[in-house]
Every structure is written in structure tokens, then in C-alpha cells.
């Protein structure tokens, strides 16, 4: 008993020391736990003064990182020697790392957007003020939401960035661990990027995805780490223990709570809390999540610093049901991340890569809300050992590579079908049945409707059509399909929401169907890859004035008339790869300001493609030299220009007549004045 009390007394100086913790001459140490005996010993250090853990001991066969005070270092050396624990000193003075970290913080307390520095570690208040102001200046597609209050009463805010309520969503939660500052700095950078970037690729993910970002969840812990103790990890609640503050919020979620890798002892860094969701911060996060989870396709939890991308489960090695997809997506994400700045990452199941951790947020959303793509980002560290202390000049490079990897993650997830709406939420019904009796005499479309990525449009609600029957009548007469139910709008999306149509590999289709515009009035893109179309004319595209993108890859087209796109001034991309093109009319691409992606690879008279505007004149020259218009095309061009001349003369004549009558009017007025 006495021993126990004595043990507790050890904590007192820690608890009541509100002075700023100073780590001058404290050593950072990494050691390997190789057996049960060593594990128990290292674990017992968690309760002793003079030891702080960066990576806490939770199992045999793991590397632990810790900070040892100068006063206890001798004792530690002896313990290690007696128990054959191998260790390495990473630095003799941990404080020097912290000093460097804030050395460049030039401005403090400034709350306006212009002075906010994205490349520094800012206070909780500064960050909240920044996202609030940024939202206000981009209020047409964003809103601030408050998930609740921290234990000490701080309002925890997040931002929703959404161009379209029908978009699928990605949810980001950051800085749940107080000392992992880079995680919130990165979330704030992303928010700024999503709101302001003019980069086309970034705009695409903003147009096509709703973002929920809670950039700084552990508000109290962060402030404490910022102002008092750089190594603080937990929340700052006092309800579990009189002696030790806080719980580890990322052990506090209510799925497989306390199932390993978490501690029941309040004074340890991995204390799971006295009950699931005992911490107001975790409870608020999941209460909010409950209102949006149906839209969320990917959940991301931002941490640092082991340079890893982790997926569930955290408490077991047994695979999740979609582990192959989780791996494939992580692989794509990490490749993209490394390609940006060369940073090395690993990926895998949490237990496999790190160690056991139960009661984490990704496990919770996966296990309870069936959010089947849930990942933890463990971001950069400066060099092994300095862990959470990442010099400010690395904030932006870190954020850039994270963005790159999230984009690759989304692309891969799409490819694997994760961004299609749930099958449960669609019902079958027939949208249009024009003359069912006539079904064998007309084209008959079966549409599958889902969100798809298009080069010029980004991600849009599209129809993937299967052509059920075709006859000599070119008119599209029947469209059958199941539209998605949109929970926000509480309605089924309709044909008018369709922005793009793909009719791929339909071998029975040998012409451009007429009448598509009567069913789908707002189509901006077509893809007819792998059909048998042999002819296209300006009439085909005329109903789609705003057309941005068309693809006829692998068809049988032989000629492109000069006026093919005369009704489509907004084209950005055209693709005729692998056709039989021999003749191309004059100036076919000349008058389209935005048309900068043209693919004519693998045709009879030409095989080239361009991806930017600067290459266009060369392409036009190549076409002139190699693809002379056929007699038929020339005839049409001449007829067209004759027609143009006639039209032009008519307009001129009208103008002259107008002028004449104006002059007459003036003469009349002058005469009147003279008479007076
Ligand atoms: C746009 O952003 C993407 C993703 O970060 C990047 O890969 C690309 O290089 C950027 N493009 C330009 C023109 O900066
Ligand atoms: C998640 O999936 C399980 C099993 O299919 C189901 O019982 C549960 O209701 C789902 N949860 C939600 C929130 O939809
Ligand atoms: C069947 O199709 C033809 C040709 O499109 C049309 O003239 C005719 O009216 C249609 N018949 C019925 C019963 O709708």
C-alpha cells in the first residue's frame, strides 16, 4: 500500500507542473523489445518520472522511442544492461529539435487571411479563424460546421467543401494526437488548396467530391502541446483520474474498444479512456459522422510520423473483406506520394506495419458505418528519432505529396468501383418508353448511371449505355435505366442530370444515334470507343452546343468534314485514335479556342496527337500536308462558303438599309428645323 502511494506521489510533479516543459539535455532513445521480460520492464517505465514515450510499448517485437531525462539516464543505462536491451541514442538534446521547430515562427496572433502562414505551425485559434475567414470568402461552395466542444470548451470546427450535393464524399480528420502538428498543418493547407487552387486537376476533385475536413480535433491537447509540453499526446480531460490528465482519443472509439494496444491506466499515453467515447472530442466527431457517413467513400485520419499508410484492422492481422482493394489503393496512393518528392512510405494493415492499436477512428468507421476505405496517414518525420518534430520548411512539401497521394487514391478507388452509388439506393423503373411496339425498329438504350471521370469535365454523373437493338431508323427511341436516389435532395436524379454518355464496345452501332438530345438535354461529353461508326457530320453534334469532349477511338471513320464542330465552340478534347481517316476538311480545329487535346494517332493519313495549345499549329500544318480533303469534302466547303457569302451579303444589305433610313430621318429633322 505504502509503495503504491509512493508510486503515485511520483506523478505529482508532472501533474501540477504547469510550467513550460523543457527538454534540455534529455536524450531521445530508440530500443527494441524482444521478449516478454523486456516488455514488462519497458512498460513499467511508463509510470515513472523522467521517461516520456514517443512510441509506447504495446507488444513484444516492436521498436519503442522514448525521451529520457538527464537525471534518469544512468538508471536507464543500468536497466538496459541488466536486461540485455539494445538501444541507440538519437540525440543528446531533444530540446534542440523543438527550438528549431518554432525558430521560424515569425508572426503570432495574427488572424487575417493575408498574414496567415501555411508554412508555419499555428495556434488552434489562428487555425479556426483562418478556416472561418477562408470559408466566408468562398461561401458559394463551402460551409463551416461545428461538431461540438472540447473538454475545456473550445469549439471544434470543420469545413465542408462541396460544389454539388450529389457528389460522393471524402472525410478527413486531423491532429487527434496533440503533438502530431504536421497533421493539422497539412489539413489546413489542403483546405486552402481546395478553396483557391486554379490547378485543373485540383479543381476536378473539388468539382466532383464533397470534402469534410476537421483539421484539428484535439483542440485542448494541441494547445497544451503548443504552449506547455511539446510531447503531449492525449486530450486534457480530468474525469478519469484526479492525478493524470487526458485519454488517448485514438484508443477511445467504440469499436473493439480496449482490445489490445491500449491501456486502462490513466497515466499512460495510450489510456483508452474510462469508457468508449468518454472524450467529448471523439464523441462529437462520430455524432457528426453519423449525419454524413452515407455519402463518405473514403475516411482519412491524419497522423505522424512513421511515413506509412495504414488500413484496418488495428487490433488484428485478420484481413478485412476488401483487403485486396485496400492494398491496391494504398499501393497507388504511395506510388504517387513518392513520385512527388521521393519520400519513402510503407503501407499495410496497422498491426503488420506498426503495432496493435484498438479503438481507433478508422476501425470505427469501417466496423460500424461500413466505410470500406478507411486509412490512417502517418506523415513525414524529419529524420528517424525526431518523430513529431518536423521543421516548418517541410510542411508544404509534406502537404503536396499527401495531396498527390489522395488524388491517386481516389482515382484507384473509382477504378475499383467505390464511387458508384450503393445498389440498395436505386430502384428499377423505366424512364422513357416510346412506342414499345416499335422496339425492334429503333435504337434501344440501357443506361447504367454513375459518376465517372472525364478528362475535360472531371467527375460527372454519366450514362454508360448498352445498345440493345438498332435498326435503320436512326432515332433513339427507348432508354431504360435506374437512376440513383439522392439522399440530400430526396429525389432520384434524372436524365437532365446526365452530363456525359459513353457507348463503348457496342459492335452493332454503326452511326451516331439521332435524338439523344431529346432524352439527355445537357450532355457535354461522348465516348463511342470501339463501336463501328463510319461517318460523322456537324448535324450529329449540333444539338450539343456546350460539348467539351468527344471520343471515337477505334471506329471506322474515314473523313472529318471541315464544319464538323462548327456548332461546338467549347470543345476541349477530341479523340479519333485508331480510325481509318484519310481526308480532313480545312480549318476543322482552327476556331476552337479551348481545344488543346487532339488525338489522331493510328489513322491512314496521319498518326499524331497533341496535349497542349502550343502544338496546335504544327498539327494543323501536318493535316494540310497529309490529309487533303476529298472531292466530296471540298465541294461541301465551297458550298458552305457560297452560303456564307450569300448570308454575309444579306446582313450587309440590311445594315445599309438601316443606315439609309437613319439618314432619311436626319434629313427630315433638318428640313423641319429650317422651316421653323
Ligand atoms: C496540378 O496538381 C497536380 C496534383 O497536385 C500536380 O500533379 C500537377 O503537376 C499540377 N499541375 C500544374 C500545372 O501545376
Ligand atoms: C453495416 O453492415 C452491416 C452488415 O451488413 C449491417 O448490419 C449494418 O447495419 C451496416 N451499418 C450501417 C450503418 O449501415
Ligand atoms: C414506329 O416507328 C415508325 C418509324 O419511326 C413511326 O413512323 C411509327 O409511327 C411508329 N409506330 C408507333 C406505333 O409508334
mmCIF file of C-alpha atoms in Angstrom, residues 445 452-455 457 462-467 499-506 509 512-513 516 523-531 533 541 547-555 573-577 579:
data_model
loop_
_atom_site.group_PDB
_atom_site.id
_atom_site.type_symbol
_atom_site.label_atom_id
_atom_site.label_comp_id
_atom_site.label_asym_id
_atom_site.label_seq_id
_atom_site.Cartn_x
_atom_site.Cartn_y
_atom_site.Cartn_z
ATOM 1 C CA UNK A 445 -30.523 2.141 -74.809
ATOM 2 C CA UNK A 452 -17.407 8.825 -63.936
ATOM 3 C CA UNK A 453 -14.217 10.766 -64.551
ATOM 4 C CA UNK A 454 -13.916 12.625 -67.841
ATOM 5 C CA UNK A 455 -10.822 14.455 -68.977
ATOM 6 C CA UNK A 457 -15.316 17.606 -67.156
ATOM 7 C CA UNK A 462 -22.902 9.744 -66.624
ATOM 8 C CA UNK A 463 -24.823 7.151 -68.583
ATOM 9 C CA UNK A 464 -22.947 4.061 -69.648
ATOM 10 C CA UNK A 465 -25.160 2.774 -72.405
ATOM 11 C CA UNK A 466 -25.611 -0.659 -73.795
ATOM 12 C CA UNK A 467 -27.320 -0.648 -77.144
ATOM 13 C CA UNK A 499 -23.548 15.231 -68.292
ATOM 14 C CA UNK A 500 -21.866 12.520 -70.311
ATOM 15 C CA UNK A 501 -22.688 9.400 -72.261
ATOM 16 C CA UNK A 502 -20.435 6.500 -73.033
ATOM 17 C CA UNK A 503 -21.464 3.896 -75.572
ATOM 18 C CA UNK A 504 -18.400 1.681 -75.631
ATOM 19 C CA UNK A 505 -17.744 -1.548 -77.498
ATOM 20 C CA UNK A 506 -21.222 -1.674 -78.998
ATOM 21 C CA UNK A 509 -23.826 0.566 -83.625
ATOM 22 C CA UNK A 512 -24.301 8.384 -84.428
ATOM 23 C CA UNK A 513 -27.800 7.993 -82.933
ATOM 24 C CA UNK A 516 -30.125 11.744 -77.865
ATOM 25 C CA UNK A 523 -24.738 16.272 -72.448
ATOM 26 C CA UNK A 524 -21.221 17.701 -72.505
ATOM 27 C CA UNK A 525 -19.237 14.623 -73.459
ATOM 28 C CA UNK A 526 -19.499 11.491 -75.574
ATOM 29 C CA UNK A 527 -17.400 8.411 -75.756
ATOM 30 C CA UNK A 528 -18.057 5.941 -78.581
ATOM 31 C CA UNK A 529 -14.926 3.852 -78.170
ATOM 32 C CA UNK A 530 -14.913 0.562 -80.029
ATOM 33 C CA UNK A 531 -18.176 0.901 -81.987
ATOM 34 C CA UNK A 533 -19.244 4.237 -86.664
ATOM 35 C CA UNK A 541 -23.139 17.393 -82.682
ATOM 36 C CA UNK A 547 -19.919 19.859 -75.939
ATOM 37 C CA UNK A 548 -16.474 19.699 -74.316
ATOM 38 C CA UNK A 549 -15.156 16.254 -75.044
ATOM 39 C CA UNK A 550 -15.713 13.535 -77.630
ATOM 40 C CA UNK A 551 -14.010 10.270 -78.273
ATOM 41 C CA UNK A 552 -14.390 7.908 -81.219
ATOM 42 C CA UNK A 553 -11.396 5.705 -80.501
ATOM 43 C CA UNK A 554 -11.367 2.511 -82.598
ATOM 44 C CA UNK A 555 -14.202 3.178 -85.017
ATOM 45 C CA UNK A 573 -10.720 17.377 -76.256
ATOM 46 C CA UNK A 574 -11.356 15.293 -79.372
ATOM 47 C CA UNK A 575 -10.080 11.790 -79.869
ATOM 48 C CA UNK A 576 -10.131 9.868 -83.149
ATOM 49 C CA UNK A 577 -7.344 7.415 -82.425
ATOM 50 C CA UNK A 579 -9.828 5.070 -87.214
#
